[in-house]
mmCIF file with all atom_site columns, C-alpha atoms and ligand atoms in Angstrom:
data_model
loop_
_atom_site.group_PDB
_atom_site.id
_atom_site.type_symbol
_atom_site.label_atom_id
_atom_site.label_alt_id
_atom_site.label_comp_id
_atom_site.label_asym_id
_atom_site.label_entity_id
_atom_site.label_seq_id
_atom_site.pdbx_PDB_ins_code
_atom_site.Cartn_x
_atom_site.Cartn_y
_atom_site.Cartn_z
_atom_site.occupancy
_atom_site.B_iso_or_equiv
_atom_site.pdbx_formal_charge
_atom_site.auth_seq_id
_atom_site.auth_comp_id
_atom_site.auth_asym_id
_atom_site.auth_atom_id
_atom_site.pdbx_PDB_model_num
ATOM   1   C  CA  . MET A 1 1   ? -31.015 8.010   -21.406 1.00 69.00 ? 1   MET A CA  1
ATOM   2   C  CA  . TYR A 1 2   ? -27.742 10.168  -20.255 1.00 75.00 ? 2   TYR A CA  1
ATOM   3   C  CA  . ALA A 1 3   ? -26.151 6.729   -19.500 1.00 80.00 ? 3   ALA A CA  1
ATOM   4   C  CA  . SER A 1 4   ? -25.942 5.406   -22.352 1.00 87.00 ? 4   SER A CA  1
ATOM   5   C  CA  . LEU A 1 5   ? -24.800 9.419   -23.467 1.00 89.00 ? 5   LEU A CA  1
ATOM   6   C  CA  . TYR A 1 6   ? -22.062 9.658   -21.654 1.00 91.00 ? 6   TYR A CA  1
ATOM   7   C  CA  . VAL A 1 7   ? -20.943 5.670   -22.911 1.00 93.00 ? 7   VAL A CA  1
ATOM   8   C  CA  . LEU A 1 8   ? -21.134 7.227   -26.478 1.00 93.00 ? 8   LEU A CA  1
ATOM   9   C  CA  . LYS A 1 9   ? -18.845 9.951   -24.926 1.00 93.00 ? 9   LYS A CA  1
ATOM   10  C  CA  . ALA A 1 10  ? -16.177 7.616   -23.570 1.00 93.00 ? 10  ALA A CA  1
ATOM   11  C  CA  . PHE A 1 11  ? -16.408 5.477   -26.469 1.00 93.00 ? 11  PHE A CA  1
ATOM   12  C  CA  . GLY A 1 12  ? -16.033 8.875   -29.300 1.00 94.00 ? 12  GLY A CA  1
ATOM   13  C  CA  . VAL A 1 13  ? -12.347 9.844   -26.756 1.00 89.00 ? 13  VAL A CA  1
ATOM   14  C  CA  . THR A 1 14  ? -10.873 5.693   -27.075 1.00 90.00 ? 14  THR A CA  1
ATOM   15  C  CA  . LEU A 1 15  ? -11.483 6.211   -30.611 1.00 93.00 ? 15  LEU A CA  1
ATOM   16  C  CA  . ARG A 1 16  ? -9.992  9.648   -30.800 1.00 91.00 ? 16  ARG A CA  1
ATOM   17  C  CA  . ARG A 1 17  ? -6.939  8.873   -28.952 1.00 88.00 ? 17  ARG A CA  1
ATOM   18  C  CA  . PHE A 1 18  ? -6.891  5.721   -30.889 1.00 90.00 ? 18  PHE A CA  1
ATOM   19  C  CA  . VAL A 1 19  ? -7.208  7.791   -34.000 1.00 93.00 ? 19  VAL A CA  1
ATOM   20  C  CA  . GLU A 1 20  ? -4.005  10.689  -32.899 1.00 90.00 ? 20  GLU A CA  1
ATOM   21  C  CA  . SER A 1 21  ? -1.909  7.443   -32.336 1.00 87.00 ? 21  SER A CA  1
ATOM   22  C  CA  . TYR A 1 22  ? -1.413  6.371   -35.662 1.00 89.00 ? 22  TYR A CA  1
ATOM   23  C  CA  . VAL A 1 23  ? -1.474  10.146  -36.543 1.00 90.00 ? 23  VAL A CA  1
ATOM   24  C  CA  . ASP A 1 24  ? 0.923   10.971  -33.849 1.00 87.00 ? 24  ASP A CA  1
ATOM   25  C  CA  . ASP A 1 25  ? 2.749   8.221   -35.417 1.00 84.00 ? 25  ASP A CA  1
ATOM   26  C  CA  . LEU A 1 26  ? 3.194   8.958   -38.641 1.00 88.00 ? 26  LEU A CA  1
ATOM   27  C  CA  . LYS A 1 27  ? 3.711   12.918  -37.447 1.00 87.00 ? 27  LYS A CA  1
ATOM   28  C  CA  . TRP A 1 28  ? 7.136   11.350  -36.243 1.00 83.00 ? 28  TRP A CA  1
ATOM   29  C  CA  . PHE A 1 29  ? 8.201   9.223   -39.771 1.00 85.00 ? 29  PHE A CA  1
ATOM   30  C  CA  . LEU A 1 30  ? 7.692   12.482  -41.790 1.00 88.00 ? 30  LEU A CA  1
ATOM   31  C  CA  . LYS A 1 31  ? 10.171  14.063  -39.959 1.00 84.00 ? 31  LYS A CA  1
ATOM   32  C  CA  . GLY A 1 32  ? 12.967  11.753  -40.025 1.00 80.00 ? 32  GLY A CA  1
ATOM   33  C  CA  . GLY A 1 33  ? 12.568  8.265   -41.120 1.00 79.00 ? 33  GLY A CA  1
ATOM   34  C  CA  . PHE A 1 34  ? 11.234  4.267   -39.790 1.00 74.00 ? 34  PHE A CA  1
ATOM   35  C  CA  . GLY A 1 35  ? 13.297  5.002   -37.027 1.00 75.00 ? 35  GLY A CA  1
ATOM   36  C  CA  . LYS A 1 36  ? 12.946  8.554   -35.423 1.00 78.00 ? 36  LYS A CA  1
ATOM   37  C  CA  . ARG A 1 37  ? 9.262   7.315   -34.181 1.00 75.00 ? 37  ARG A CA  1
ATOM   38  C  CA  . TYR A 1 38  ? 10.977  6.259   -30.889 1.00 76.00 ? 38  TYR A CA  1
ATOM   39  C  CA  . THR A 1 39  ? 14.168  7.804   -30.098 1.00 80.00 ? 39  THR A CA  1
ATOM   40  C  CA  . PRO A 1 40  ? 14.667  8.949   -27.071 1.00 77.00 ? 40  PRO A CA  1
ATOM   41  C  CA  . ASP A 1 41  ? 13.818  13.395  -27.733 1.00 81.00 ? 41  ASP A CA  1
ATOM   42  C  CA  . ALA A 1 42  ? 10.743  11.568  -29.366 1.00 82.00 ? 42  ALA A CA  1
ATOM   43  C  CA  . LEU A 1 43  ? 10.143  9.732   -26.573 1.00 78.00 ? 43  LEU A CA  1
ATOM   44  C  CA  . ALA A 1 44  ? 10.658  12.376  -24.304 1.00 78.00 ? 44  ALA A CA  1
ATOM   45  C  CA  . VAL A 1 45  ? 7.194   14.490  -26.126 1.00 82.00 ? 45  VAL A CA  1
ATOM   46  C  CA  . ARG A 1 46  ? 5.420   11.404  -26.813 1.00 81.00 ? 46  ARG A CA  1
ATOM   47  C  CA  . GLN A 1 47  ? 5.540   9.451   -23.662 1.00 76.00 ? 47  GLN A CA  1
ATOM   48  C  CA  . SER A 1 48  ? 5.118   12.609  -21.811 1.00 78.00 ? 48  SER A CA  1
ATOM   49  C  CA  . PRO A 1 49  ? 1.933   14.467  -20.647 1.00 74.00 ? 49  PRO A CA  1
ATOM   50  C  CA  . LYS A 1 50  ? 1.702   16.259  -23.833 1.00 79.00 ? 50  LYS A CA  1
ATOM   51  C  CA  . GLY A 1 51  ? 1.847   13.234  -25.848 1.00 82.00 ? 51  GLY A CA  1
ATOM   52  C  CA  . ARG A 1 52  ? -1.639  12.693  -28.375 1.00 83.00 ? 52  ARG A CA  1
ATOM   53  C  CA  . GLY A 1 53  ? -2.394  9.059   -28.813 1.00 81.00 ? 53  GLY A CA  1
ATOM   54  C  CA  . ILE A 1 54  ? -2.418  6.214   -26.725 1.00 79.00 ? 54  ILE A CA  1
ATOM   55  C  CA  . PHE A 1 55  ? 0.964   4.668   -26.471 1.00 75.00 ? 55  PHE A CA  1
ATOM   56  C  CA  . THR A 1 56  ? 2.884   2.438   -24.754 1.00 77.00 ? 56  THR A CA  1
ATOM   57  C  CA  . VAL A 1 57  ? 5.867   3.038   -22.076 1.00 78.00 ? 57  VAL A CA  1
ATOM   58  C  CA  . GLN A 1 58  ? 8.059   0.162   -21.500 1.00 80.00 ? 58  GLN A CA  1
ATOM   59  C  CA  . TYR A 1 59  ? 8.474   -0.424  -18.492 1.00 84.00 ? 59  TYR A CA  1
ATOM   60  C  CA  . PRO A 1 60  ? 11.230  -1.343  -17.038 1.00 86.00 ? 60  PRO A CA  1
ATOM   61  C  CA  . ALA A 1 61  ? 13.307  -0.601  -20.141 1.00 82.00 ? 61  ALA A CA  1
ATOM   62  C  CA  . GLU A 1 62  ? 12.250  2.498   -20.320 1.00 78.00 ? 62  GLU A CA  1
ATOM   63  C  CA  . ARG A 1 63  ? 10.757  5.385   -17.398 1.00 78.00 ? 63  ARG A CA  1
ATOM   64  C  CA  . LEU A 1 64  ? 9.570   8.333   -17.675 1.00 76.00 ? 64  LEU A CA  1
ATOM   65  C  CA  . PRO A 1 65  ? 10.700  11.558  -16.068 1.00 76.00 ? 65  PRO A CA  1
ATOM   66  C  CA  . LEU A 1 66  ? 9.191   12.178  -12.371 1.00 83.00 ? 66  LEU A CA  1
ATOM   67  C  CA  . PRO A 1 67  ? 7.179   15.570  -11.962 1.00 84.00 ? 67  PRO A CA  1
ATOM   68  C  CA  . GLU A 1 68  ? 8.870   18.034  -9.450  1.00 90.00 ? 68  GLU A CA  1
ATOM   69  C  CA  . ARG A 1 69  ? 5.505   17.725  -7.211  1.00 91.00 ? 69  ARG A CA  1
ATOM   70  C  CA  . PHE A 1 70  ? 5.902   13.775  -6.991  1.00 92.00 ? 70  PHE A CA  1
ATOM   71  C  CA  . ARG A 1 71  ? 5.735   11.653  -3.804  1.00 95.00 ? 71  ARG A CA  1
ATOM   72  C  CA  . GLY A 1 72  ? 8.503   9.096   -3.358  1.00 95.00 ? 72  GLY A CA  1
ATOM   73  C  CA  . PHE A 1 73  ? 9.375   8.343   0.023   1.00 96.00 ? 73  PHE A CA  1
ATOM   74  C  CA  . PRO A 1 74  ? 10.877  10.933  3.079   1.00 97.00 ? 74  PRO A CA  1
ATOM   75  C  CA  . PHE A 1 75  ? 14.327  11.974  2.844   1.00 98.00 ? 75  PHE A CA  1
ATOM   76  C  CA  . LEU A 1 76  ? 16.384  14.242  5.474   1.00 98.00 ? 76  LEU A CA  1
ATOM   77  C  CA  . VAL A 1 77  ? 18.226  17.080  4.775   1.00 98.00 ? 77  VAL A CA  1
ATOM   78  C  CA  . TYR A 1 78  ? 22.371  18.293  5.168   1.00 97.00 ? 78  TYR A CA  1
ATOM   79  C  CA  . ASP A 1 79  ? 23.907  20.988  4.984   1.00 96.00 ? 79  ASP A CA  1
ATOM   80  C  CA  . ASP A 1 80  ? 26.225  19.740  1.998   1.00 96.00 ? 80  ASP A CA  1
ATOM   81  C  CA  . GLU A 1 81  ? 28.957  22.681  3.824   1.00 95.00 ? 81  GLU A CA  1
ATOM   82  C  CA  . THR A 1 82  ? 28.825  21.382  7.503   1.00 95.00 ? 82  THR A CA  1
ATOM   83  C  CA  . GLY A 1 83  ? 27.439  17.844  6.846   1.00 95.00 ? 83  GLY A CA  1
ATOM   84  C  CA  . LYS A 1 84  ? 25.213  18.597  9.601   1.00 95.00 ? 84  LYS A CA  1
ATOM   85  C  CA  . PRO A 1 85  ? 21.241  17.357  9.604   1.00 96.00 ? 85  PRO A CA  1
ATOM   86  C  CA  . LEU A 1 86  ? 18.720  20.232  9.400   1.00 97.00 ? 86  LEU A CA  1
ATOM   87  C  CA  . CYS A 1 87  ? 16.470  18.301  11.850  1.00 98.00 ? 87  CYS A CA  1
ATOM   88  C  CA  . THR A 1 88  ? 16.703  19.753  14.842  1.00 97.00 ? 88  THR A CA  1
ATOM   89  C  CA  . ALA A 1 89  ? 14.333  17.247  16.282  1.00 97.00 ? 89  ALA A CA  1
ATOM   90  C  CA  . CYS A 1 90  ? 11.265  18.881  17.557  1.00 97.00 ? 90  CYS A CA  1
ATOM   91  C  CA  . GLY A 1 91  ? 9.568   16.212  16.563  1.00 97.00 ? 91  GLY A CA  1
ATOM   92  C  CA  . THR A 1 92  ? 6.418   18.278  14.875  1.00 98.00 ? 92  THR A CA  1
ATOM   93  C  CA  . CYS A 1 93  ? 6.308   15.168  11.682  1.00 98.00 ? 93  CYS A CA  1
ATOM   94  C  CA  . ALA A 1 94  ? 6.625   12.302  14.419  1.00 98.00 ? 94  ALA A CA  1
ATOM   95  C  CA  . ARG A 1 95  ? 2.828   13.736  15.661  1.00 97.00 ? 95  ARG A CA  1
ATOM   96  C  CA  . VAL A 1 96  ? 1.504   15.033  11.977  1.00 98.00 ? 96  VAL A CA  1
ATOM   97  C  CA  . CYS A 1 97  ? 2.092   12.014  10.392  1.00 98.00 ? 97  CYS A CA  1
ATOM   98  C  CA  . PRO A 1 98  ? -1.320  9.788   10.063  1.00 98.00 ? 98  PRO A CA  1
ATOM   99  C  CA  . PRO A 1 99  ? 0.085   6.548   10.720  1.00 98.00 ? 99  PRO A CA  1
ATOM   100 C  CA  . GLN A 1 100 ? 2.686   7.438   12.916  1.00 98.00 ? 100 GLN A CA  1
ATOM   101 C  CA  . CYS A 1 101 ? 5.435   5.662   11.214  1.00 97.00 ? 101 CYS A CA  1
ATOM   102 C  CA  . ILE A 1 102 ? 8.149   8.611   12.409  1.00 98.00 ? 102 ILE A CA  1
ATOM   103 C  CA  . TRP A 1 103 ? 10.330  7.916   15.731  1.00 97.00 ? 103 TRP A CA  1
ATOM   104 C  CA  . ILE A 1 104 ? 13.148  10.694  16.475  1.00 98.00 ? 104 ILE A CA  1
ATOM   105 C  CA  . VAL A 1 105 ? 15.224  10.847  19.666  1.00 97.00 ? 105 VAL A CA  1
ATOM   106 C  CA  . ARG A 1 106 ? 16.952  13.563  20.550  1.00 97.00 ? 106 ARG A CA  1
ATOM   107 C  CA  . ALA A 1 107 ? 20.427  13.797  21.111  1.00 96.00 ? 107 ALA A CA  1
ATOM   108 C  CA  . SER A 1 108 ? 21.531  15.204  24.262  1.00 96.00 ? 108 SER A CA  1
ATOM   109 C  CA  . HIS A 1 109 ? 24.666  17.071  25.466  1.00 95.00 ? 109 HIS A CA  1
ATOM   110 C  CA  . PRO A 1 110 ? 27.765  14.141  26.409  1.00 92.00 ? 110 PRO A CA  1
ATOM   111 C  CA  . GLU A 1 111 ? 28.451  15.994  29.396  1.00 93.00 ? 111 GLU A CA  1
ATOM   112 C  CA  . THR A 1 112 ? 25.866  18.504  30.847  1.00 93.00 ? 112 THR A CA  1
ATOM   113 C  CA  . GLY A 1 113 ? 23.257  15.374  29.374  1.00 92.00 ? 113 GLY A CA  1
ATOM   114 C  CA  . LYS A 1 114 ? 20.665  18.807  28.554  1.00 95.00 ? 114 LYS A CA  1
ATOM   115 C  CA  . PRO A 1 115 ? 18.811  18.030  25.241  1.00 95.00 ? 115 PRO A CA  1
ATOM   116 C  CA  . LEU A 1 116 ? 20.303  19.896  21.909  1.00 95.00 ? 116 LEU A CA  1
ATOM   117 C  CA  . ARG A 1 117 ? 18.620  20.640  18.740  1.00 96.00 ? 117 ARG A CA  1
ATOM   118 C  CA  . GLU A 1 118 ? 19.817  18.058  16.435  1.00 96.00 ? 118 GLU A CA  1
ATOM   119 C  CA  . PRO A 1 119 ? 18.278  13.865  15.995  1.00 97.00 ? 119 PRO A CA  1
ATOM   120 C  CA  . ALA A 1 120 ? 19.689  11.380  17.663  1.00 97.00 ? 120 ALA A CA  1
ATOM   121 C  CA  . GLU A 1 121 ? 18.433  8.641   16.243  1.00 97.00 ? 121 GLU A CA  1
ATOM   122 C  CA  . PHE A 1 122 ? 15.544  9.307   13.332  1.00 98.00 ? 122 PHE A CA  1
ATOM   123 C  CA  . HIS A 1 123 ? 13.272  6.450   11.837  1.00 97.00 ? 123 HIS A CA  1
ATOM   124 C  CA  . ILE A 1 124 ? 10.883  5.528   9.373   1.00 97.00 ? 124 ILE A CA  1
ATOM   125 C  CA  . ASP A 1 125 ? 9.077   2.909   8.694   1.00 96.00 ? 125 ASP A CA  1
ATOM   126 C  CA  . ILE A 1 126 ? 8.947   3.199   5.080   1.00 94.00 ? 126 ILE A CA  1
ATOM   127 C  CA  . SER A 1 127 ? 6.288   -0.507  4.830   1.00 93.00 ? 127 SER A CA  1
ATOM   128 C  CA  . ILE A 1 128 ? 3.788   1.349   7.049   1.00 95.00 ? 128 ILE A CA  1
ATOM   129 C  CA  . CYS A 1 129 ? 4.516   5.366   5.687   1.00 96.00 ? 129 CYS A CA  1
ATOM   130 C  CA  . MET A 1 130 ? 1.567   6.604   2.988   1.00 96.00 ? 130 MET A CA  1
ATOM   131 C  CA  . ASN A 1 131 ? 3.155   9.326   0.835   1.00 96.00 ? 131 ASN A CA  1
ATOM   132 C  CA  . CYS A 1 132 ? 1.165   12.103  2.243   1.00 97.00 ? 132 CYS A CA  1
ATOM   133 C  CA  . GLY A 1 133 ? 3.679   14.370  2.462   1.00 97.00 ? 133 GLY A CA  1
ATOM   134 C  CA  . PHE A 1 134 ? 2.257   15.891  5.375   1.00 98.00 ? 134 PHE A CA  1
ATOM   135 C  CA  . CYS A 1 135 ? 5.961   15.618  7.617   1.00 98.00 ? 135 CYS A CA  1
ATOM   136 C  CA  . ALA A 1 136 ? 7.572   17.419  5.111   1.00 97.00 ? 136 ALA A CA  1
ATOM   137 C  CA  . GLU A 1 137 ? 4.721   19.718  4.901   1.00 97.00 ? 137 GLU A CA  1
ATOM   138 C  CA  . PHE A 1 138 ? 4.509   20.412  8.194   1.00 97.00 ? 138 PHE A CA  1
ATOM   139 C  CA  . CYS A 1 139 ? 8.088   20.983  8.830   1.00 97.00 ? 139 CYS A CA  1
ATOM   140 C  CA  . PRO A 1 140 ? 9.484   24.291  10.264  1.00 96.00 ? 140 PRO A CA  1
ATOM   141 C  CA  . PHE A 1 141 ? 13.228  24.069  8.854   1.00 96.00 ? 141 PHE A CA  1
ATOM   142 C  CA  . ASP A 1 142 ? 12.566  22.444  6.116   1.00 96.00 ? 142 ASP A CA  1
ATOM   143 C  CA  . ALA A 1 143 ? 14.389  19.466  6.866   1.00 97.00 ? 143 ALA A CA  1
ATOM   144 C  CA  . ILE A 1 144 ? 12.722  17.019  5.319   1.00 98.00 ? 144 ILE A CA  1
ATOM   145 C  CA  . LYS A 1 145 ? 11.356  16.452  2.377   1.00 98.00 ? 145 LYS A CA  1
ATOM   146 C  CA  . MET A 1 146 ? 9.405   13.772  -0.312  1.00 97.00 ? 146 MET A CA  1
ATOM   147 C  CA  . GLY A 1 147 ? 12.098  11.994  -2.563  1.00 96.00 ? 147 GLY A CA  1
ATOM   148 C  CA  . GLN A 1 148 ? 11.467  9.937   -5.907  1.00 92.00 ? 148 GLN A CA  1
ATOM   149 C  CA  . GLU A 1 149 ? 12.564  6.870   -4.867  1.00 88.00 ? 149 GLU A CA  1
ATOM   150 C  CA  . ILE A 1 150 ? 9.687   4.034   -5.989  1.00 85.00 ? 150 ILE A CA  1
ATOM   151 C  CA  . GLU A 1 151 ? 11.162  0.552   -6.562  1.00 89.00 ? 151 GLU A CA  1
ATOM   152 C  CA  . ILE A 1 152 ? 11.710  -0.470  -3.323  1.00 90.00 ? 152 ILE A CA  1
ATOM   153 C  CA  . ALA A 1 153 ? 10.077  -4.001  -3.146  1.00 89.00 ? 153 ALA A CA  1
ATOM   154 C  CA  . THR A 1 154 ? 11.587  -6.112  -0.809  1.00 89.00 ? 154 THR A CA  1
ATOM   155 C  CA  . PHE A 1 155 ? 11.677  -10.150 0.331   1.00 88.00 ? 155 PHE A CA  1
ATOM   156 C  CA  . GLU A 1 156 ? 12.350  -8.979  3.846   1.00 83.00 ? 156 GLU A CA  1
ATOM   157 C  CA  . ARG A 1 157 ? 11.090  -5.850  6.393   1.00 77.00 ? 157 ARG A CA  1
ATOM   158 C  CA  . ASP A 1 158 ? 13.064  -5.198  8.763   1.00 75.00 ? 158 ASP A CA  1
ATOM   159 C  CA  . GLY A 1 159 ? 16.878  -4.844  7.662   1.00 76.00 ? 159 GLY A CA  1
ATOM   160 C  CA  . THR A 1 160 ? 14.955  -2.470  4.454   1.00 89.00 ? 160 THR A CA  1
ATOM   161 C  CA  . LEU A 1 161 ? 12.073  -0.951  5.157   1.00 93.00 ? 161 LEU A CA  1
ATOM   162 C  CA  . LEU A 1 162 ? 12.942  0.223   8.703   1.00 94.00 ? 162 LEU A CA  1
ATOM   163 C  CA  . TRP A 1 163 ? 15.055  3.657   7.033   1.00 95.00 ? 163 TRP A CA  1
ATOM   164 C  CA  . ASN A 1 164 ? 17.506  5.357   10.101  1.00 96.00 ? 164 ASN A CA  1
ATOM   165 C  CA  . GLN A 1 165 ? 19.085  8.013   9.806   1.00 96.00 ? 165 GLN A CA  1
ATOM   166 C  CA  . GLU A 1 166 ? 21.941  6.999   8.404   1.00 96.00 ? 166 GLU A CA  1
ATOM   167 C  CA  . LYS A 1 167 ? 20.122  5.762   5.030   1.00 95.00 ? 167 LYS A CA  1
ATOM   168 C  CA  . LEU A 1 168 ? 17.038  9.089   5.673   1.00 97.00 ? 168 LEU A CA  1
ATOM   169 C  CA  . LEU A 1 169 ? 19.900  11.749  4.807   1.00 98.00 ? 169 LEU A CA  1
ATOM   170 C  CA  . ARG A 1 170 ? 20.111  13.514  1.562   1.00 97.00 ? 170 ARG A CA  1
ATOM   171 C  CA  . PRO A 1 171 ? 22.356  16.389  0.658   1.00 98.00 ? 171 PRO A CA  1
ATOM   172 C  CA  . LEU A 1 172 ? 20.024  20.112  0.495   1.00 97.00 ? 172 LEU A CA  1
ATOM   173 C  CA  . SER A 1 173 ? 22.428  20.436  -3.193  1.00 97.00 ? 173 SER A CA  1
ATOM   174 C  CA  . TYR A 1 174 ? 20.168  17.110  -3.800  1.00 97.00 ? 174 TYR A CA  1
ATOM   175 C  CA  . HIS A 1 175 ? 16.681  18.520  -2.674  1.00 97.00 ? 175 HIS A CA  1
ATOM   176 C  CA  . ALA A 1 176 ? 17.750  20.878  -4.960  1.00 97.00 ? 176 ALA A CA  1
ATOM   177 C  CA  . GLN A 1 177 ? 18.188  19.290  -8.284  1.00 96.00 ? 177 GLN A CA  1
ATOM   178 C  CA  . ILE A 1 178 ? 15.102  17.551  -7.715  1.00 95.00 ? 178 ILE A CA  1
ATOM   179 C  CA  . HIS A 1 179 ? 13.185  20.486  -6.689  1.00 96.00 ? 179 HIS A CA  1
ATOM   180 C  CA  . PRO A 1 180 ? 13.895  23.371  -7.821  1.00 95.00 ? 180 PRO A CA  1
ATOM   181 C  CA  . THR A 1 181 ? 11.319  25.159  -7.484  1.00 95.00 ? 181 THR A CA  1
ATOM   182 C  CA  . ASP A 1 182 ? 10.550  24.371  -4.628  1.00 94.00 ? 182 ASP A CA  1
ATOM   183 C  CA  . TYR A 1 183 ? 14.405  25.473  -3.272  1.00 95.00 ? 183 TYR A CA  1
ATOM   184 C  CA  . ALA A 1 184 ? 14.380  28.626  -4.562  1.00 95.00 ? 184 ALA A CA  1
ATOM   185 C  CA  . GLN A 1 185 ? 11.280  30.012  -3.077  1.00 93.00 ? 185 GLN A CA  1
ATOM   186 C  CA  . GLU A 1 186 ? 12.527  28.316  0.033   1.00 91.00 ? 186 GLU A CA  1
ATOM   187 C  CA  . GLN A 1 187 ? 15.877  30.702  -0.321  1.00 90.00 ? 187 GLN A CA  1
ATOM   188 C  CA  . ALA A 1 188 ? 13.854  33.510  -2.271  1.00 91.00 ? 188 ALA A CA  1
ATOM   189 C  CA  . LYS A 1 189 ? 11.862  33.495  1.818   1.00 87.00 ? 189 LYS A CA  1
ATOM   190 C  CA  . ARG A 1 190 ? 15.285  33.370  3.623   1.00 83.00 ? 190 ARG A CA  1
ATOM   191 C  CA  . LYS A 1 191 ? 16.793  36.256  1.649   1.00 78.00 ? 191 LYS A CA  1
ATOM   192 C  CA  . PRO A 1 192 ? 17.163  38.670  4.496   1.00 71.00 ? 192 PRO A CA  1
ATOM   193 C  CA  . LYS A 1 193 ? 14.400  41.721  3.820   1.00 61.00 ? 193 LYS A CA  1
ATOM   194 C  CA  . LYS A 1 194 ? 15.566  45.345  2.697   1.00 58.00 ? 194 LYS A CA  1
ATOM   195 C  CA  . LYS A 1 195 ? 15.131  47.579  5.364   1.00 56.00 ? 195 LYS A CA  1
ATOM   196 C  CA  . LYS A 1 196 ? 12.571  50.278  3.643   1.00 54.00 ? 196 LYS A CA  1
ATOM   197 C  CA  . ALA A 1 197 ? 14.389  53.798  3.893   1.00 50.00 ? 197 ALA A CA  1
HETATM 198 S  S1  . SF4 B 2 .   ? 12.621  16.622  10.250  1.00 66.07 ? 201 SF4 B S1  1
HETATM 199 FE FE1 . SF4 B 2 .   ? 11.395  18.508  10.544  1.00 66.07 ? 201 SF4 B FE1 1
HETATM 200 S  S2  . SF4 B 2 .   ? 9.448   18.958  11.603  1.00 66.07 ? 201 SF4 B S2  1
HETATM 201 FE FE2 . SF4 B 2 .   ? 10.874  16.447  12.136  1.00 66.07 ? 201 SF4 B FE2 1
HETATM 202 S  S3  . SF4 B 2 .   ? 11.567  16.915  13.856  1.00 66.07 ? 201 SF4 B S3  1
HETATM 203 FE FE3 . SF4 B 2 .   ? 13.270  16.817  12.112  1.00 66.07 ? 201 SF4 B FE3 1
HETATM 204 S  S4  . SF4 B 2 .   ? 12.942  19.423  12.877  1.00 66.07 ? 201 SF4 B S4  1
HETATM 205 FE FE4 . SF4 B 2 .   ? 11.215  19.100  13.143  1.00 66.07 ? 201 SF4 B FE4 1
HETATM 206 S  S1  . SF4 B 2 .   ? 4.614   11.077  3.922   1.00 66.07 ? 202 SF4 B S1  1
HETATM 207 FE FE1 . SF4 B 2 .   ? 3.154   10.557  5.493   1.00 66.07 ? 202 SF4 B FE1 1
HETATM 208 S  S2  . SF4 B 2 .   ? 3.077   8.521   6.200   1.00 66.07 ? 202 SF4 B S2  1
HETATM 209 FE FE2 . SF4 B 2 .   ? 5.573   9.713   5.247   1.00 66.07 ? 202 SF4 B FE2 1
HETATM 210 S  S3  . SF4 B 2 .   ? 6.020   9.837   6.953   1.00 66.07 ? 202 SF4 B S3  1
HETATM 211 FE FE3 . SF4 B 2 .   ? 5.736   11.216  6.521   1.00 66.07 ? 202 SF4 B FE3 1
HETATM 212 S  S4  . SF4 B 2 .   ? 3.917   12.291  7.017   1.00 66.07 ? 202 SF4 B S4  1
HETATM 213 FE FE4 . SF4 B 2 .   ? 4.104   10.382  8.046   1.00 66.07 ? 202 SF4 B FE4 1
#
C-alpha cells in the first residue's frame, strides 16, 4: 500500500518536471524570442540548481559551472611572491589519506644534512585518490587543497596519473580564485587579533 503511494509520488515529481520544462521554455521565449531560450545567460540559469524542469547539458560542448566546494583532485599551494610551497613536509596528509596514495620525501640541508621544513619530493597517485578531501582538511598549513580538475582520463597510468610536485603545484592566487569563501576565512584567521585595552 505504502509502496504504491511512493510510486505515485515519484511519478508526480516526474510529471511536474516534465510540465515545468515547457513552462520554462515559454518563459524564456516570451523574454526574447525563440533563440533566447539557449543563450549563454539563459543556460547559466536553466542548467543551474535554480533551473526549472528537465534540461539536458550538451556535455562536453557545454559545461556546468562547478560549485566552490566541489572536490576534484588535490593540489599543492605555493606562495605567488616567493614561489615557495607552503608545505612543511609534516606528513599529516600522508598519514590521514585513507587509501595511502601520498608519498613525501622531506628535504635536508645540503651541507649539514639536517631535515628542512619543505618537501624534496611529493607524489600523489591520482589513480588511487578517492577525492575524499581529508588531506586538505587535516593539513595544518593550508598547503594542500582540492582542485577542480576532473577530465583526467588516459590510456596509461605511470606517466600521467602519478602526479609529482611539479604537476601538483598551483599558486595561492589560484586557490583564492576557485575557493573565494575558504580563502577569505583563512585570511581572516591569519589576521593578528587586536589586543584588549
Ligand atoms: S601538504 Fe600539509 S599536511 Fe601534507 S605534508 Fe605538507 S604541510 Fe603537511
Ligand atoms: S583526497 Fe583523500 S584519497 Fe585523495 S590524496 Fe587526499 S586524502 Fe588521499
